[in-house]
Tab-separated table of C-alpha atoms in Angstrom:
chain	number	residue	atom	x	y	z
A	170	MET	CA	132.402	40.789	175.207
A	171	ASN	CA	132.549	44.560	174.539
A	172	ARG	CA	132.751	46.532	171.348
A	173	SER	CA	136.517	46.765	171.493
A	174	GLY	CA	136.750	42.963	171.274
A	175	LEU	CA	134.367	42.996	168.324
A	176	PHE	CA	136.372	45.622	166.433
A	177	ILE	CA	139.639	43.777	167.151
A	178	ALA	CA	138.150	40.513	165.792
A	179	LEU	CA	136.741	42.205	162.645
A	180	GLY	CA	140.052	43.957	162.082
A	181	LEU	CA	141.990	40.703	162.360
A	182	ALA	CA	139.565	39.038	160.022
A	183	LEU	CA	140.039	41.712	157.428
A	184	VAL	CA	143.865	41.642	157.713
A	185	VAL	CA	144.192	37.861	157.639
A	186	GLY	CA	141.638	37.483	154.870
A	187	LEU	CA	143.260	40.028	152.594
A	188	LEU	CA	146.837	39.012	153.318
A	189	PHE	CA	146.311	35.307	152.716
A	190	GLY	CA	143.969	36.036	149.811
A	191	ILE	CA	146.579	38.074	148.038
A	192	TYR	CA	149.490	35.812	149.070
A	193	PRO	CA	147.954	32.307	149.532
A	194	GLU	CA	151.450	30.799	149.451
A	195	LEU	CA	151.886	32.007	153.019
A	196	ASP	CA	149.614	29.120	154.054
A	197	LEU	CA	151.967	26.645	152.445
A	198	LYS	CA	155.072	28.301	154.057
A	199	LEU	CA	153.557	28.084	157.493
A	200	ALA	CA	152.447	24.496	156.999
A	201	ALA	CA	155.991	23.653	155.770
A	202	LEU	CA	157.368	24.561	159.162
A	203	PHE	CA	155.849	21.370	160.553
A	204	TYR	CA	156.704	19.179	157.567
A	205	ASP	CA	159.768	16.881	157.208
A	206	PRO	CA	160.637	16.818	153.464
A	207	ALA	CA	163.138	14.032	153.864
A	208	ALA	CA	160.712	11.683	155.609
A	209	LYS	CA	157.750	13.214	153.607
A	210	ILE	CA	155.535	13.325	156.686
A	211	PHE	CA	154.302	15.678	159.390
A	212	PRO	CA	156.301	14.092	162.248
A	213	LEU	CA	154.198	15.330	165.089
A	214	LYS	CA	151.261	13.361	163.677
A	215	LEU	CA	153.048	10.209	164.866
A	216	ASP	CA	153.898	11.611	168.343
A	217	THR	CA	151.914	9.902	171.115
A	218	LEU	CA	152.124	12.847	173.560
A	219	ALA	CA	150.929	15.264	170.896
A	220	ALA	CA	148.001	12.962	170.128
A	221	ILE	CA	147.189	12.766	173.870
A	222	ALA	CA	147.307	16.600	174.046
A	223	ARG	CA	144.999	16.914	171.096
A	224	ASP	CA	142.454	14.545	172.600
A	225	GLY	CA	142.836	16.220	176.007
A	226	ALA	CA	142.021	19.603	174.603
A	227	MET	CA	138.676	18.327	173.314
A	228	TRP	CA	137.977	16.683	176.622
A	229	ILE	CA	138.581	20.023	178.365
A	230	ALA	CA	136.291	21.889	176.019
A	231	TRP	CA	133.507	19.356	176.349
A	232	GLY	CA	133.995	19.267	180.095
A	233	LEU	CA	133.284	23.000	180.186
A	234	ALA	CA	130.139	22.383	178.139
A	235	LEU	CA	128.972	19.489	180.351
A	236	PRO	CA	127.087	21.612	182.986
A	237	ALA	CA	125.052	23.294	180.231
A	238	ILE	CA	124.193	19.930	178.723
A	239	ALA	CA	123.308	18.322	182.014
A	240	ALA	CA	121.292	21.193	183.514
A	241	PRO	CA	118.314	21.068	181.089
A	242	ILE	CA	118.267	17.295	181.171
A	243	VAL	CA	118.040	17.304	184.999
A	244	LYS	CA	115.461	20.080	184.800
A	245	LEU	CA	113.246	18.033	182.468
A	246	VAL	CA	113.340	15.178	184.882
A	247	ARG	CA	112.867	17.285	188.028
A	248	PRO	CA	111.026	20.455	186.992
A	249	ASP	CA	110.178	21.087	190.661
A	250	ARG	CA	113.784	22.088	191.172
A	251	PRO	CA	115.707	25.120	189.773
A	252	LEU	CA	118.211	24.761	186.948
A	253	LEU	CA	121.621	23.614	188.136
A	254	ILE	CA	123.150	26.699	186.509
A	255	PRO	CA	121.537	30.012	185.435
A	256	GLY	CA	119.278	29.697	182.443
A	257	ARG	CA	121.005	32.399	180.405
A	258	ALA	CA	124.342	30.584	180.854
A	259	VAL	CA	122.726	27.352	179.555
A	260	ILE	CA	121.443	29.098	176.444
A	261	LEU	CA	124.695	31.003	175.789
A	262	LEU	CA	126.908	27.886	176.173
A	263	LEU	CA	124.711	25.578	174.110
A	264	VAL	CA	123.687	27.987	171.337
A	265	SER	CA	127.262	29.216	170.774
A	266	LEU	CA	128.673	25.648	170.808
A	267	ILE	CA	126.033	24.286	168.414
A	268	LEU	CA	126.450	27.195	165.986
A	269	SER	CA	130.223	27.514	165.983
A	270	ALA	CA	131.455	23.942	166.322
A	271	GLY	CA	128.400	22.306	164.819
A	272	VAL	CA	126.275	24.167	162.223
A	273	LEU	CA	128.768	26.621	160.764
A	274	THR	CA	131.800	24.271	160.877
A	275	ASN	CA	130.746	20.716	160.231
A	276	LEU	CA	127.334	21.123	158.575
A	277	THR	CA	128.212	24.113	156.405
A	278	PHE	CA	131.822	24.959	155.514
A	279	LYS	CA	133.516	21.546	156.037
A	280	SER	CA	130.781	19.898	153.984
A	281	TYR	CA	130.610	22.360	151.099
A	282	TRP	CA	133.954	24.136	151.074
A	283	GLY	CA	136.193	21.647	149.156
A	284	ARG	CA	139.578	22.771	150.435
A	285	PRO	CA	142.050	19.848	150.801
A	286	ARG	CA	143.969	19.456	154.025
A	287	PRO	CA	147.764	20.130	154.006
A	288	VAL	CA	148.549	16.409	154.447
A	289	VAL	CA	146.927	15.597	151.078
A	290	VAL	CA	148.189	18.387	148.812
A	291	THR	CA	150.963	17.815	146.287
A	292	GLN	CA	153.404	20.185	148.084
A	293	PHE	CA	153.415	17.717	151.010
A	294	ASN	CA	153.475	14.483	149.105
A	295	GLY	CA	149.729	14.290	148.556
A	296	ASP	CA	147.695	13.962	145.375
A	297	GLN	CA	145.387	16.981	145.532
A	298	GLN	CA	145.912	20.539	144.425
A	299	PHE	CA	146.242	23.296	147.028
A	300	VAL	CA	143.611	26.042	146.908
A	301	PRO	CA	143.548	29.385	148.885
A	302	TRP	CA	141.147	29.852	151.725
A	303	TRP	CA	138.563	31.792	149.662
A	304	ASP	CA	138.201	29.160	146.919
A	305	PRO	CA	135.517	26.447	147.666
A	306	ARG	CA	136.273	24.565	144.461
A	307	GLY	CA	138.908	22.162	145.832
A	308	SER	CA	138.878	18.496	145.235
A	309	CYS	CA	138.005	17.458	148.833
A	310	GLY	CA	134.651	15.682	148.931
A	311	ARG	CA	133.772	15.657	152.637
A	312	ASN	CA	135.245	16.661	156.064
A	313	CYS	CA	137.424	19.210	154.388
A	314	SER	CA	139.995	21.642	155.717
A	315	PHE	CA	138.170	24.980	155.887
A	316	PHE	CA	137.558	25.787	158.615
A	317	SER	CA	138.810	23.826	161.670
A	318	GLY	CA	136.215	22.067	163.795
A	319	GLU	CA	138.593	21.341	166.624
A	320	GLY	CA	139.879	24.903	166.456
A	321	ALA	CA	136.274	26.170	166.763
A	322	THR	CA	135.613	23.909	169.704
A	323	ALA	CA	138.753	25.096	171.458
A	324	PHE	CA	138.055	28.783	170.805
A	325	TRP	CA	134.440	28.242	171.978
A	326	THR	CA	135.869	28.486	175.472
A	327	TYR	CA	135.366	32.200	175.000
A	328	ALA	CA	131.720	31.490	175.996
A	329	PRO	CA	132.464	30.153	179.514
A	330	ALA	CA	135.097	32.883	179.803
A	331	ALA	CA	132.422	35.503	179.208
A	332	LEU	CA	130.501	34.180	182.233
A	333	THR	CA	133.289	34.551	184.718
A	334	PRO	CA	133.172	37.294	187.324
A	335	LEU	CA	134.200	40.619	185.907
A	336	PRO	CA	137.585	40.987	187.731
A	337	TRP	CA	138.565	37.555	186.398
A	338	ARG	CA	137.250	37.984	182.884
A	339	PRO	CA	140.406	39.380	181.237
A	340	LEU	CA	142.356	36.445	182.574
A	341	ALA	CA	139.706	33.991	181.404
A	342	PHE	CA	139.742	35.473	177.900
A	343	ALA	CA	143.471	35.251	177.790
A	344	ALA	CA	143.335	31.585	178.909
A	345	ALA	CA	140.705	30.826	176.245
A	346	THR	CA	142.845	32.538	173.608
A	347	LEU	CA	145.949	30.544	174.621
A	348	PHE	CA	143.927	27.326	174.720
A	349	GLY	CA	142.598	27.941	171.177
A	350	LEU	CA	146.031	28.856	169.855
A	351	ILE	CA	147.730	25.799	171.248
A	352	THR	CA	145.000	23.475	169.959
A	353	SER	CA	145.108	25.145	166.536
A	354	ALA	CA	148.917	24.862	166.360
A	355	LEU	CA	148.593	21.119	167.093
A	356	ARG	CA	146.153	20.820	164.207
A	357	MET	CA	148.648	22.607	161.900
A	358	ALA	CA	151.521	20.447	163.208
A	359	PHE	CA	149.602	17.237	162.334
A	360	GLY	CA	149.068	18.503	158.763
A	361	GLY	CA	145.321	18.675	159.426
A	362	HIS	CA	144.777	22.409	158.786
A	363	PHE	CA	146.344	25.459	157.242
A	364	PHE	CA	146.790	28.658	159.260
A	365	THR	CA	143.750	30.288	157.644
A	366	ASP	CA	141.630	27.313	158.650
A	367	VAL	CA	142.324	27.749	162.318
A	368	ALA	CA	142.362	31.566	162.119
A	369	ALA	CA	138.832	31.485	160.529
A	370	ALA	CA	137.755	29.022	163.247
A	371	GLY	CA	138.867	31.366	166.041
A	372	LEU	CA	137.433	34.515	164.507
A	373	VAL	CA	134.136	33.093	163.493
A	374	THR	CA	133.730	31.427	166.890
A	375	PHE	CA	134.533	34.689	168.688
A	376	LEU	CA	131.894	36.490	166.585
A	377	VAL	CA	129.258	33.821	167.358
A	378	VAL	CA	129.908	34.053	171.103
A	379	TRP	CA	129.963	37.873	170.962
A	380	LEU	CA	126.575	37.965	169.163
A	381	ALA	CA	125.010	35.348	171.380
A	382	TYR	CA	126.147	37.136	174.502
A	383	ALA	CA	124.871	40.448	173.207
A	384	CYS	CA	121.445	38.943	172.338
A	385	ILE	CA	121.021	37.147	175.670
A	386	TYR	CA	122.606	39.624	178.116
A	387	ARG	CA	122.933	43.083	176.556
A	388	TRP	CA	120.416	44.026	173.845
A	389	ARG	CA	117.081	44.961	175.418
A	390	PRO	CA	114.727	43.644	172.668
A	391	THR	CA	116.253	40.158	172.924
A	392	GLN	CA	117.445	40.189	176.517
A	393	LEU	CA	116.484	37.153	178.513
A	394	SER	CA	116.233	36.486	182.279
A	395	ASP	CA	117.231	33.424	184.282
A	396	GLU	CA	113.829	33.364	185.971
A	397	ARG	CA	111.834	33.356	182.727
A	398	ILE	CA	113.927	30.580	181.251
A	399	ASP	CA	113.634	28.454	184.424
A	400	ALA	CA	109.860	29.006	184.504
A	401	ALA	CA	109.454	28.149	180.804
A	402	MET	CA	111.304	24.881	181.271
A	403	THR	CA	109.221	24.045	184.355
A	404	ARG	CA	106.018	24.553	182.406
A	405	LEU	CA	107.344	22.500	179.564
A	406	ALA	CA	108.313	19.544	181.704
A	407	TRP	CA	105.490	19.629	184.211
A	408	PRO	CA	102.863	17.478	182.424
A	409	SER	CA	105.224	14.542	182.001
A	410	TYR	CA	106.554	15.040	185.542
A	411	ARG	CA	102.980	14.978	186.891
A	412	LEU	CA	102.245	11.816	184.914
A	413	VAL	CA	105.310	10.036	186.358
A	414	GLN	CA	104.405	11.179	189.939
A	415	ARG	CA	100.831	9.821	189.553
A	416	TRP	CA	102.275	6.478	188.331
A	417	ARG	CA	104.379	6.380	191.469
A	418	GLY	CA	101.309	7.096	193.642
A	419	ARG	CA	102.111	10.790	194.310
A	420	GLU	CA	99.744	13.497	193.426
A	421	VAL	CA	100.948	16.906	192.271
A	422	GLY	CA	98.954	19.847	190.915
A	423	PRO	CA	98.132	20.318	187.257
A	424	ASN	CA	100.164	23.542	187.259
A	425	PRO	CA	103.674	24.071	188.610
A	426	PRO	CA	104.029	26.113	191.782
A	427	LEU	CA	104.866	29.749	191.261
C-alpha cells in the first residue's frame, strides 16, 4: 500500500480507459474469445466445474471477511473482552468491502450505468446494443455490466493482503492479484462482463483499499489506534451488557473498567 502501487494503478486506469475508450471494439474481440458462434452460447457458462469455481471464489472472499464481521458482533455481546482481531483491521476490512463491493458497485454503477452484459448484446445473439465502458446510456435497466461486483469482491482481497506481515506482503498482494484475475476471467468466460468491467472493478477496488489503509494506518490527521477503537466499542456496548448482567443476577459497574 505504498505510493508506487498507487501510481501503477492510476497509470493502468489511464491506459485502459483511453485505449478501450478510443477502440471500444476491443471489448467485443476479447469477449468473442469465450463465445461459440456455432452454438451461439458462451460454453463455459454451462460447465459445472467452472460454476463451482465461481461460487468457491466468493466463498473464499467472504471467508476472509468473516473475522471482521464476527469481531464487532462478539464485542457488542461481550464488551468486557478485547476484540477478536485488532480494531484497525476490522475497520479496514469492513469499510473497504462495503465501499468497493457494495456502495460503488451495486448501489451506484450497476444500478445507474446501463451497460448491457456481453451475453445479451446483438454481437452474441442477444437483443441489446453494445455500448462502450464510458457510456451509461445503455438499455440495461438493473444489475448491469459496469462494473463487476464479483470482480470487486475478489480484488477486495487486497485488503487482507495489506495486513499480512511485511516480509509476506508482496506474496500476499501477488496472490490477491491472481485471485482477482482468475475470478474476473471466469466472469468474462460466462458472458457476464466485458474486460473493461472487470478491469474497472480491480482498479477501483485497489484505490478504495489504498485510500482506506492510508486513512487508518498512515495519515496522521485520520490515523486510528487499535486501543481507541476497542475502548469506543466497549463504551458503546457497556450499558446493554450491564442490563443483561443485572437480569442474570450479576452486578457490574456503570462504567467499563479501564
